[in-house]
Coordinates of C-alpha atoms and ligand atoms in Angstrom, one line a residue:
M1162 CA 86.8 1.5 6.9
N1163 CA 83.9 -0.8 6.0
H1164 CA 82.5 -2.2 2.8
D1165 CA 80.5 0.9 2.0
D1166 CA 83.7 3.0 2.3
L1167 CA 85.5 0.4 0.2
R1168 CA 83.0 0.9 -2.6
H1169 CA 83.9 4.6 -2.7
W1170 CA 87.6 4.1 -2.3
S1171 CA 87.9 1.4 -4.9
K1172 CA 86.4 3.8 -7.4
R1173 CA 88.9 6.4 -6.4
A1174 CA 91.7 3.8 -6.7
A1175 CA 90.4 2.8 -10.2
D1176 CA 90.6 6.5 -11.2
W1177 CA 94.1 6.8 -9.7
A1178 CA 95.2 3.7 -11.5
H1179 CA 93.8 4.9 -14.8
D1180 CA 95.7 8.2 -14.5
Y1181 CA 98.9 6.4 -13.4
H1182 CA 98.9 4.2 -16.5
A1183 CA 97.9 7.0 -18.8
N1184 CA 100.9 9.1 -17.7
L1185 CA 103.5 6.4 -17.3
R1186 CA 105.5 7.6 -20.4
D1187 CA 106.1 10.9 -18.6
R1188 CA 107.8 9.2 -15.6
P1189 CA 111.4 7.9 -15.4
V1190 CA 111.2 4.2 -15.8
R1191 CA 113.5 3.3 -12.9
A1192 CA 113.1 4.7 -9.4
P1193 CA 115.8 7.1 -8.4
L1194 CA 118.2 5.0 -6.3
V1195 CA 118.3 7.0 -3.1
P1196 CA 118.4 4.6 -0.1
A1197 CA 115.9 5.3 2.7
A1198 CA 114.2 8.1 0.7
I1199 CA 110.9 6.4 1.1
A1200 CA 111.3 4.7 4.5
R1201 CA 112.1 8.0 6.2
Q1202 CA 108.8 9.4 5.2
L1203 CA 106.9 6.8 7.2
P1204 CA 106.5 7.1 11.0
L1205 CA 108.7 4.7 13.0
S1206 CA 105.7 3.2 14.9
P1207 CA 102.2 2.1 13.9
P1208 CA 99.2 4.3 14.7
E1209 CA 97.3 3.5 17.9
V1210 CA 94.2 5.3 16.6
A1211 CA 92.4 4.9 13.2
E1212 CA 93.3 7.4 10.6
P1213 CA 91.0 8.7 7.9
M1214 CA 91.3 7.0 4.5
E1215 CA 91.6 10.4 2.9
T1216 CA 94.9 10.9 4.7
I1217 CA 96.1 7.4 4.0
F1218 CA 95.3 7.7 0.3
A1219 CA 97.0 11.1 0.0
D1220 CA 100.1 9.7 1.6
F1221 CA 100.1 6.8 -0.8
A1222 CA 99.8 9.1 -3.8
R1223 CA 102.5 11.4 -2.5
I1224 CA 105.1 8.8 -1.1
V1225 CA 104.8 5.7 -3.2
P1226 CA 105.0 6.6 -6.9
P1227 CA 108.4 8.4 -6.6
G1228 CA 109.8 5.2 -5.1
L1229 CA 108.6 2.9 -7.9
T1230 CA 110.3 1.4 -10.8
H1231 CA 107.5 1.3 -13.3
W1232 CA 107.2 -2.3 -14.5
Q1233 CA 104.2 -1.4 -16.7
H1234 CA 106.1 1.5 -18.3
P1235 CA 106.1 0.9 -22.1
R1236 CA 109.8 1.6 -22.2
F1237 CA 110.7 -1.0 -19.6
F1238 CA 113.3 -3.2 -21.3
A1239 CA 115.1 -4.5 -18.2
Y1240 CA 115.2 -8.1 -16.8
F1241 CA 112.1 -9.8 -18.2
P1242 CA 108.7 -8.2 -18.3
A1243 CA 106.2 -8.6 -15.5
N1244 CA 103.2 -7.8 -17.7
A1245 CA 99.8 -6.9 -16.3
S1246 CA 97.2 -6.7 -19.0
P1247 CA 94.3 -4.4 -18.0
A1248 CA 92.0 -7.5 -18.1
S1249 CA 94.3 -9.3 -15.7
M1250 CA 94.2 -6.3 -13.3
L1251 CA 90.4 -6.4 -13.4
A1252 CA 90.5 -10.1 -12.6
E1253 CA 92.9 -9.5 -9.7
Q1254 CA 90.6 -6.8 -8.4
L1255 CA 87.8 -9.4 -8.3
A1256 CA 90.0 -12.1 -6.8
N1257 CA 91.0 -9.6 -4.1
A1258 CA 87.4 -8.8 -3.4
I1259 CA 86.5 -12.5 -3.1
A1260 CA 89.7 -13.2 -1.1
A1261 CA 89.3 -16.9 -1.4
Q1262 CA 91.9 -19.3 -0.3
G1263 CA 91.9 -22.2 -2.7
M1264 CA 94.0 -24.8 -0.8
L1265 CA 91.4 -27.5 -1.3
W1266 CA 88.7 -28.1 -3.9
Q1267 CA 86.1 -27.6 -1.2
T1268 CA 87.5 -24.3 -0.1
S1269 CA 86.2 -22.9 -3.3
P1270 CA 85.5 -25.3 -6.1
A1271 CA 85.6 -22.5 -8.7
V1272 CA 89.2 -21.7 -7.8
T1273 CA 90.3 -25.3 -8.5
E1274 CA 88.1 -26.0 -11.5
I1275 CA 88.9 -22.8 -13.3
E1276 CA 92.6 -23.5 -12.6
Q1277 CA 92.3 -27.0 -14.2
V1278 CA 90.6 -25.6 -17.2
M1279 CA 93.1 -22.7 -17.6
V1280 CA 96.1 -25.1 -17.4
D1281 CA 94.5 -27.1 -20.2
W1282 CA 93.8 -24.0 -22.3
L1283 CA 97.4 -23.1 -21.9
R1284 CA 98.6 -26.6 -22.7
Q1285 CA 96.7 -26.4 -26.0
S1286 CA 97.9 -22.8 -26.6
L1287 CA 101.5 -23.9 -26.3
G1288 CA 101.0 -26.9 -28.5
L1289 CA 101.7 -29.5 -25.8
P1290 CA 100.1 -32.9 -26.2
E1291 CA 97.1 -34.2 -24.3
G1292 CA 98.0 -35.9 -21.1
F1293 CA 99.9 -33.0 -19.6
T1294 CA 98.1 -31.6 -16.6
G1295 CA 99.4 -29.1 -14.2
T1296 CA 99.0 -26.4 -11.6
I1297 CA 99.7 -22.7 -11.0
H1298 CA 102.5 -21.7 -8.6
D1299 CA 103.5 -18.3 -7.3
S1300 CA 106.8 -18.4 -9.2
A1301 CA 109.0 -20.5 -11.5
T1302 CA 111.3 -20.8 -8.5
T1303 CA 108.7 -22.7 -6.6
A1304 CA 107.8 -24.9 -9.6
T1305 CA 111.5 -25.8 -10.1
L1306 CA 111.9 -26.5 -6.4
S1307 CA 108.9 -28.8 -6.6
A1308 CA 110.3 -30.6 -9.6
I1309 CA 113.7 -31.0 -8.0
L1310 CA 112.2 -32.2 -4.7
T1311 CA 110.3 -34.8 -6.7
M1312 CA 113.5 -35.8 -8.5
R1313 CA 115.2 -36.2 -5.1
E1314 CA 112.5 -38.4 -3.8
Q1315 CA 112.3 -40.6 -6.9
A1316 CA 116.1 -41.1 -6.7
L1317 CA 115.9 -42.0 -3.0
E1318 CA 112.9 -44.2 -3.6
W1319 CA 110.8 -42.0 -1.4
T1320 CA 113.0 -42.3 1.7
G1321 CA 114.2 -38.7 2.0
L1322 CA 110.8 -37.5 3.1
T1323 CA 110.6 -39.8 6.0
Q1324 CA 114.3 -40.5 7.0
G1325 CA 115.9 -37.2 5.9
L1326 CA 119.1 -37.0 3.9
H1327 CA 121.6 -38.2 6.5
G1328 CA 123.5 -41.3 5.2
Q1329 CA 121.8 -41.1 1.8
P1330 CA 123.7 -41.6 -1.4
R1331 CA 125.1 -38.5 -3.1
L1332 CA 122.5 -37.3 -5.6
R1333 CA 123.4 -35.4 -8.8
I1334 CA 121.3 -32.9 -10.8
Y1335 CA 122.4 -31.8 -14.3
A1336 CA 121.9 -28.4 -15.9
S1337 CA 123.9 -26.0 -18.2
D1338 CA 125.4 -22.8 -16.9
Q1339 CA 122.7 -20.9 -18.8
T1340 CA 119.9 -22.0 -16.5
H1341 CA 118.5 -19.6 -14.0
S1342 CA 119.8 -19.3 -10.4
S1343 CA 116.5 -20.8 -9.2
V1344 CA 117.9 -24.2 -10.1
D1345 CA 120.9 -23.5 -7.8
K1346 CA 118.5 -22.3 -5.1
A1347 CA 116.4 -25.5 -5.5
V1348 CA 119.3 -27.9 -5.1
R1349 CA 120.4 -26.0 -2.1
I1350 CA 117.0 -26.0 -0.4
A1351 CA 116.3 -29.6 -1.4
G1352 CA 119.4 -30.6 0.5
I1353 CA 121.1 -31.9 -2.6
G1354 CA 123.7 -29.3 -2.3
Q1355 CA 125.3 -26.8 -4.8
A1356 CA 128.3 -29.1 -5.3
N1357 CA 126.0 -31.8 -6.7
L1358 CA 124.5 -29.5 -9.4
V1359 CA 126.6 -30.5 -12.3
K1360 CA 126.9 -27.7 -14.8
I1361 CA 127.2 -29.2 -18.3
A1362 CA 129.2 -27.5 -21.0
T1363 CA 127.4 -25.6 -23.7
D1364 CA 128.3 -25.3 -27.4
A1365 CA 128.6 -22.2 -29.6
S1366 CA 124.8 -22.0 -29.8
L1367 CA 124.7 -22.0 -25.9
S1368 CA 122.9 -25.3 -25.8
M1369 CA 124.0 -28.0 -23.4
V1370 CA 126.1 -30.5 -25.2
P1371 CA 124.2 -33.8 -25.1
E1372 CA 127.4 -35.9 -25.3
A1373 CA 128.8 -33.9 -22.3
L1374 CA 125.6 -34.7 -20.4
H1375 CA 125.9 -38.3 -21.2
A1376 CA 129.6 -38.3 -20.1
A1377 CA 128.8 -36.6 -16.8
I1378 CA 126.1 -39.0 -16.0
A1379 CA 128.3 -42.0 -16.8
A1380 CA 131.2 -40.6 -14.7
D1381 CA 128.9 -40.0 -11.8
L1382 CA 127.5 -43.6 -12.0
A1383 CA 131.1 -44.9 -12.1
A1384 CA 131.9 -42.8 -9.0
G1385 CA 128.9 -44.3 -7.1
F1386 CA 126.8 -41.2 -7.2
V1387 CA 123.1 -41.3 -8.0
P1388 CA 121.9 -39.2 -10.9
A1389 CA 118.5 -37.8 -10.0
G1390 CA 117.4 -35.6 -12.9
V1391 CA 118.1 -33.0 -15.6
V1392 CA 116.9 -29.4 -15.8
L1393 CA 116.9 -27.9 -19.3
C1394 CA 116.8 -24.3 -20.3
A1395 CA 114.4 -23.0 -22.9
G1396 CA 115.1 -19.2 -22.9
G1397 CA 117.8 -18.5 -20.4
T1398 CA 117.7 -15.3 -18.4
S1399 CA 121.1 -14.0 -19.3
V1400 CA 121.0 -14.0 -23.1
G1401 CA 118.1 -16.3 -24.0
A1402 CA 119.9 -19.6 -24.4
F1403 CA 118.0 -22.7 -25.5
D1404 CA 119.2 -26.2 -24.9
R1405 CA 118.6 -28.7 -27.7
I1406 CA 115.7 -30.2 -25.8
A1407 CA 115.0 -33.3 -27.9
D1408 CA 118.7 -34.4 -27.9
C1409 CA 119.2 -33.7 -24.1
I1410 CA 115.9 -35.5 -23.2
A1411 CA 117.1 -38.5 -25.3
V1412 CA 120.2 -38.7 -23.1
A1413 CA 118.3 -38.3 -19.9
K1414 CA 115.8 -40.9 -20.9
A1415 CA 118.5 -43.4 -21.8
H1416 CA 119.5 -43.1 -18.2
D1417 CA 115.9 -43.2 -17.0
L1418 CA 116.2 -39.7 -15.5
P1419 CA 113.3 -37.2 -15.1
V1420 CA 113.5 -33.9 -17.0
H1421 CA 112.3 -30.5 -16.0
V1422 CA 112.3 -27.7 -18.6
D1423 CA 112.5 -24.1 -17.4
A1424 CA 110.8 -21.9 -20.0
A1425 CA 109.8 -19.2 -17.5
W1426 CA 110.2 -16.4 -20.0
A1427 CA 110.2 -18.0 -23.5
G1428 CA 107.2 -20.3 -22.8
S1429 CA 104.7 -17.5 -23.6
A1430 CA 106.2 -17.2 -27.1
M1431 CA 105.2 -20.8 -27.8
I1432 CA 101.6 -19.7 -28.4
C1433 CA 103.1 -18.8 -31.8
P1434 CA 103.6 -22.0 -33.7
E1435 CA 106.6 -20.6 -35.6
F1436 CA 108.7 -20.4 -32.4
R1437 CA 108.1 -23.9 -31.2
S1438 CA 111.1 -25.3 -33.1
L1439 CA 113.1 -23.6 -30.3
W1440 CA 111.9 -26.2 -27.8
A1441 CA 111.3 -29.1 -30.2
G1442 CA 111.0 -32.3 -28.2
V1443 CA 109.6 -30.6 -25.1
E1444 CA 106.8 -33.1 -25.1
G1445 CA 109.3 -35.7 -23.8
A1446 CA 109.8 -33.7 -20.6
D1447 CA 108.2 -34.7 -17.3
S1448 CA 107.8 -31.2 -16.0
I1449 CA 107.7 -27.8 -17.8
V1450 CA 107.4 -24.4 -16.2
F1451 CA 106.5 -21.1 -17.8
N1452 CA 105.4 -17.8 -16.3
P1453 CA 102.3 -16.2 -17.9
H1454 CA 103.2 -13.3 -15.5
K1455 CA 106.3 -12.6 -17.6
W1456 CA 105.3 -12.2 -21.3
L1457 CA 101.6 -13.3 -21.6
G1458 CA 100.0 -10.5 -19.5
A1459 CA 98.5 -12.5 -16.6
Q1460 CA 100.2 -10.4 -13.9
F1461 CA 102.5 -11.5 -11.2
D1462 CA 102.2 -13.9 -9.6
C1463 CA 101.4 -16.7 -12.1
A1464 CA 103.7 -19.6 -12.9
V1465 CA 102.3 -22.6 -14.7
Q1466 CA 103.9 -26.0 -14.3
F1467 CA 102.8 -28.7 -16.7
L1468 CA 103.3 -32.3 -15.5
R1469 CA 103.2 -35.5 -17.6
D1470 CA 102.2 -37.4 -14.5
P1471 CA 101.4 -35.4 -11.3
G1472 CA 101.7 -38.6 -9.3
P1473 CA 105.3 -38.4 -8.2
Q1474 CA 105.0 -34.7 -7.3
V1475 CA 101.9 -35.2 -5.3
K1476 CA 103.5 -38.1 -3.6
T1477 CA 106.4 -35.8 -2.7
L1478 CA 104.5 -32.7 -1.7
G1479 CA 101.1 -33.9 -0.7
L1480 CA 99.9 -34.5 2.9
R1481 CA 96.3 -35.0 3.9
P1482 CA 95.7 -34.7 7.6
T1483 CA 92.1 -35.2 8.8
Y1484 CA 91.5 -31.4 9.0
L1485 CA 92.3 -31.2 5.2
E1486 CA 90.0 -34.1 4.2
T1487 CA 86.9 -33.5 2.0
A1488 CA 84.4 -36.0 3.3
G1489 CA 82.8 -38.0 0.6
R1490 CA 84.8 -36.3 -2.2
E1491 CA 88.1 -38.2 -2.2
E1492 CA 88.3 -38.1 -6.0
V1493 CA 88.7 -34.3 -6.2
V1494 CA 92.0 -32.5 -6.9
N1495 CA 93.4 -30.6 -4.0
F1496 CA 96.0 -28.4 -5.5
N1497 CA 97.9 -27.8 -2.3
E1498 CA 99.1 -31.4 -2.6
W1499 CA 100.9 -30.4 -5.9
T1500 CA 102.7 -27.4 -4.5
V1501 CA 104.9 -26.3 -1.6
P1502 CA 102.6 -23.9 0.3
L1503 CA 99.2 -25.0 1.6
G1504 CA 97.4 -21.7 0.9
R1505 CA 96.8 -20.7 -2.7
R1506 CA 95.5 -17.5 -4.3
F1507 CA 92.8 -17.5 -7.0
R1508 CA 95.4 -17.0 -9.8
A1509 CA 93.4 -18.7 -12.6
L1510 CA 90.9 -15.9 -12.8
K1511 CA 93.4 -13.5 -14.4
L1512 CA 94.3 -16.2 -17.0
W1513 CA 90.7 -16.6 -17.8
F1514 CA 90.2 -12.9 -18.2
T1515 CA 93.4 -12.3 -20.2
L1516 CA 93.0 -15.2 -22.6
R1517 CA 89.4 -14.1 -23.3
A1518 CA 89.9 -10.4 -23.5
Y1519 CA 92.7 -10.5 -26.0
G1520 CA 92.3 -13.9 -27.6
L1521 CA 95.3 -16.0 -28.6
E1522 CA 95.5 -14.0 -31.8
G1523 CA 95.8 -10.7 -29.9
L1524 CA 98.5 -12.1 -27.6
R1525 CA 100.4 -13.7 -30.6
T1526 CA 100.4 -10.3 -32.4
R1527 CA 102.0 -8.7 -29.4
I1528 CA 104.7 -11.3 -29.0
R1529 CA 105.4 -11.3 -32.8
N1530 CA 105.7 -7.5 -32.7
H1531 CA 108.1 -7.7 -29.8
V1532 CA 110.3 -10.2 -31.6
A1533 CA 110.3 -8.2 -34.8
W1534 CA 110.9 -4.8 -33.1
S1535 CA 113.8 -6.4 -31.1
Q1536 CA 115.4 -7.6 -34.3
D1537 CA 115.0 -4.1 -35.9
L1538 CA 116.5 -2.5 -32.9
A1539 CA 119.5 -4.9 -32.8
L1540 CA 120.1 -4.0 -36.5
A1541 CA 119.9 -0.3 -35.8
L1542 CA 122.0 -0.4 -32.7
G1543 CA 124.6 -2.5 -34.5
K1544 CA 125.2 0.5 -36.8
V1545 CA 125.9 2.9 -34.0
P1546 CA 129.6 3.6 -34.0
G1547 CA 131.2 1.9 -31.0
V1548 CA 128.3 -0.5 -30.3
E1549 CA 128.8 -4.2 -30.7
I1550 CA 125.8 -6.6 -30.7
V1551 CA 127.3 -9.3 -28.5
T1552 CA 124.4 -11.8 -28.7
Q1553 CA 121.8 -11.7 -31.5
P1554 CA 118.1 -11.6 -30.6
A1555 CA 116.9 -14.8 -29.0
L1556 CA 113.2 -14.2 -29.5
S1557 CA 113.1 -10.6 -28.2
L1558 CA 116.3 -10.5 -26.1
F1559 CA 119.7 -9.4 -27.3
T1560 CA 122.8 -7.9 -25.7
F1561 CA 125.3 -5.2 -26.7
A1562 CA 128.5 -3.7 -25.4
L1563 CA 131.1 -1.0 -26.0
A1564 CA 134.8 -1.6 -26.3
N1565 CA 135.4 -2.5 -22.7
D1566 CA 133.5 -3.3 -19.5
A1567 CA 134.1 0.0 -17.8
A1568 CA 132.7 2.0 -20.8
T1569 CA 129.7 -0.4 -21.1
E1570 CA 128.9 -0.1 -17.4
A1571 CA 129.2 3.7 -17.5
L1572 CA 126.9 3.9 -20.5
L1573 CA 124.3 1.8 -18.7
T1574 CA 124.4 4.1 -15.7
R1575 CA 123.9 7.1 -17.9
I1576 CA 121.0 5.4 -19.7
N1577 CA 119.2 4.5 -16.5
D1578 CA 119.8 7.9 -14.8
D1579 CA 118.4 9.5 -17.9
G1580 CA 115.1 7.6 -17.3
R1581 CA 113.6 7.5 -20.7
I1582 CA 114.3 3.7 -21.0
Y1583 CA 115.4 1.1 -18.5
L1584 CA 118.0 -1.6 -19.3
T1585 CA 119.9 -4.1 -17.2
Q1586 CA 123.1 -6.0 -17.5
T1587 CA 124.5 -9.5 -17.5
R1588 CA 127.9 -11.1 -17.9
H1589 CA 128.3 -13.1 -21.1
Q1590 CA 131.5 -15.2 -21.6
G1591 CA 133.2 -13.0 -19.1
R1592 CA 132.1 -9.7 -20.7
F1593 CA 129.8 -7.1 -19.1
V1594 CA 127.0 -6.6 -21.6
I1595 CA 123.7 -4.7 -21.6
R1596 CA 120.6 -6.7 -22.1
V1597 CA 117.6 -5.4 -24.1
Q1598 CA 114.4 -7.4 -24.0
V1599 CA 111.3 -6.1 -25.7
G1600 CA 108.1 -7.4 -24.1
Q1601 CA 106.1 -4.8 -22.2
F1602 CA 102.4 -5.3 -22.9
D1603 CA 101.7 -1.7 -24.1
C1604 CA 105.0 -0.9 -25.8
T1605 CA 105.0 0.4 -29.4
A1606 CA 107.5 0.4 -32.2
Q1607 CA 108.2 4.1 -31.2
D1608 CA 109.0 3.1 -27.6
V1609 CA 111.4 0.5 -28.9
A1610 CA 113.0 2.9 -31.3
M1611 CA 113.7 5.2 -28.3
V1612 CA 116.4 2.8 -27.2
E1613 CA 118.5 3.8 -30.3
T1614 CA 117.8 7.5 -29.7
V1615 CA 118.9 7.3 -26.1
V1616 CA 122.0 5.2 -26.8
R1617 CA 123.1 7.6 -29.6
A1618 CA 122.6 10.6 -27.3
L1619 CA 124.4 9.1 -24.4
I1620 CA 127.2 7.1 -25.9
Ligands
PLP257 N1 113.7 -19.1 -14.8 C1 114.0 -18.1 -15.7 C2 114.5 -18.5 -17.1 C3 113.8 -16.8 -15.4 O1 114.1 -15.8 -16.2 C4 113.4 -16.5 -14.1 C5 113.2 -15.1 -13.7 O2 113.4 -14.1 -14.4 C6 113.1 -17.5 -13.2 C7 113.2 -18.8 -13.6 C8 112.5 -17.3 -11.8 O3 111.2 -16.7 -12.0 P1 110.3 -16.5 -10.7 O4 110.5 -15.0 -10.4 O5 108.9 -16.7 -11.2 O6 110.7 -17.4 -9.6

C-alpha cells in the first residue's frame, strides 16, 4: 500500500463511514457481549506476506462492526458521551494524514500555536478570566495526575523529584466521595497512597462540606501530616454532583493549598452562561480539567487543563535534555514540559474545526437541548408505575430505580439486551440505580423519548 492506494482507500473509507453513521439507528447500541467472538475470527499469527487491501477492508467491514458498542449512536445514553462531531472527524483525518508529533514547538510550530489559541478560545468560551493558560492532554486522568504530581512536589518543596518519597512526610490530598476514580488512581501513581486521599463528607446536595474539609486539614496538621492539595468535583461521574466550589476553595486557600477542579464532563456545559452558577468561584482554582471529547464534540482524545500559573507544573514535569533543546528559541512553549508523555498528537485541530463549524451558539443549542430533554424524560419516567427517580437531573444526568436492586439490575439487563437504547448503572447511597445521560451529538428529542418507550415495554 502506498500513498496512491491511500487516496483510493481513504475515499472508500469515507463512504463506509458515511453509511455507518447514516444507519446507526438500525443497529443495537451496545455490542452483544459474547467473549472471544471477535478474537477467534482473527488468525493466531501475523501474515508473512502482504495481503491485498481489498481483503483487509472486507474483513474490517465484516468482523469489526458487530463487535462495536456504537458511541456515536444517537441513543447512546450510557456513561458520558464521547462525541465526535463530523467536523472533528474531518480534522482527525487531516491530523492523521499529517501525522505530526508535537512534542516541541519546533517539531511543528502549527501544532503548538493552534493549541495555545484553542485553549484561549475555550477559556473565553467557558467564562474563565484572562490569565489562565493551559494545555491539551489525552485524558482527564492524565491532567489530574499532572495536577496531583504538582501538588506533591509543591508540598515536598521539590525534593520528591530528585530524592524520591522514602523518608518524606506523609502527604494528604482531599476530595469528596463523588470525585472520579481518576483521583484515586493519581494518588496511587504519585506515590502519595490511597490511604492519604482523605474523602470528605458531602451534604444532602452532594457537595463536599467546607467545614468538614477545614476540620480534616486541621486534624492532619495536628497529627503532623502535610496537606498537599484539594481536588473538587464539578459534575461527578456517578450522579453529577457539584462541590460548592467557592466555599471549598476559600477553605483550601486559608490553608494555602492548591486546588484542582475536575469538570471533565460538566465543563462543556459552561459554554452556556446560565449553567456557570454550578461552578461559581472556579476562577479561584489553580487547575481545571474538562474534556471537550465528552460533550463538546471534539472527539476522543482531548482533555483541556487550564492552569492559573503553569510554572509549578512545568517545574514538576518538564525536562530539557540537549536533544530536546530548540537552539536560539528558548522562549517558545514546549508543551511536553507541561504533560506526562513526551510525544503529543495534533489534538487542537479538531477543536479548531469543531468550534468554527458549529460556532458556540450551535454547540450551546445542543447542550441546552440535552439538558431540557433530560428533564422532560425524568418527568415522564417518574410517572411510570414502579419507577422512582432517585437523583434529579444534574445538567443532563439523572438516575432511576425500581423497588429493589435485583429488579433494577434485571431491568437494565433487559434494556441493554433489547438494544434500542444503552444505559449504565451506578451505586448511589448504597442503592443500585440506572444512569441516564443525554448528550450524544446527533440525538433528537425522539431518540430521548425512546427511553420511556423502552422502559415501559420492558419493566
Ligand atoms: N473525571 C470525570 C468526572 C469523569 O466522568 C471521567 C470519565 O468519565 C474522568 C474524570 C476520566 O476521564 P478520562 O477518560 O478523560 O481520563
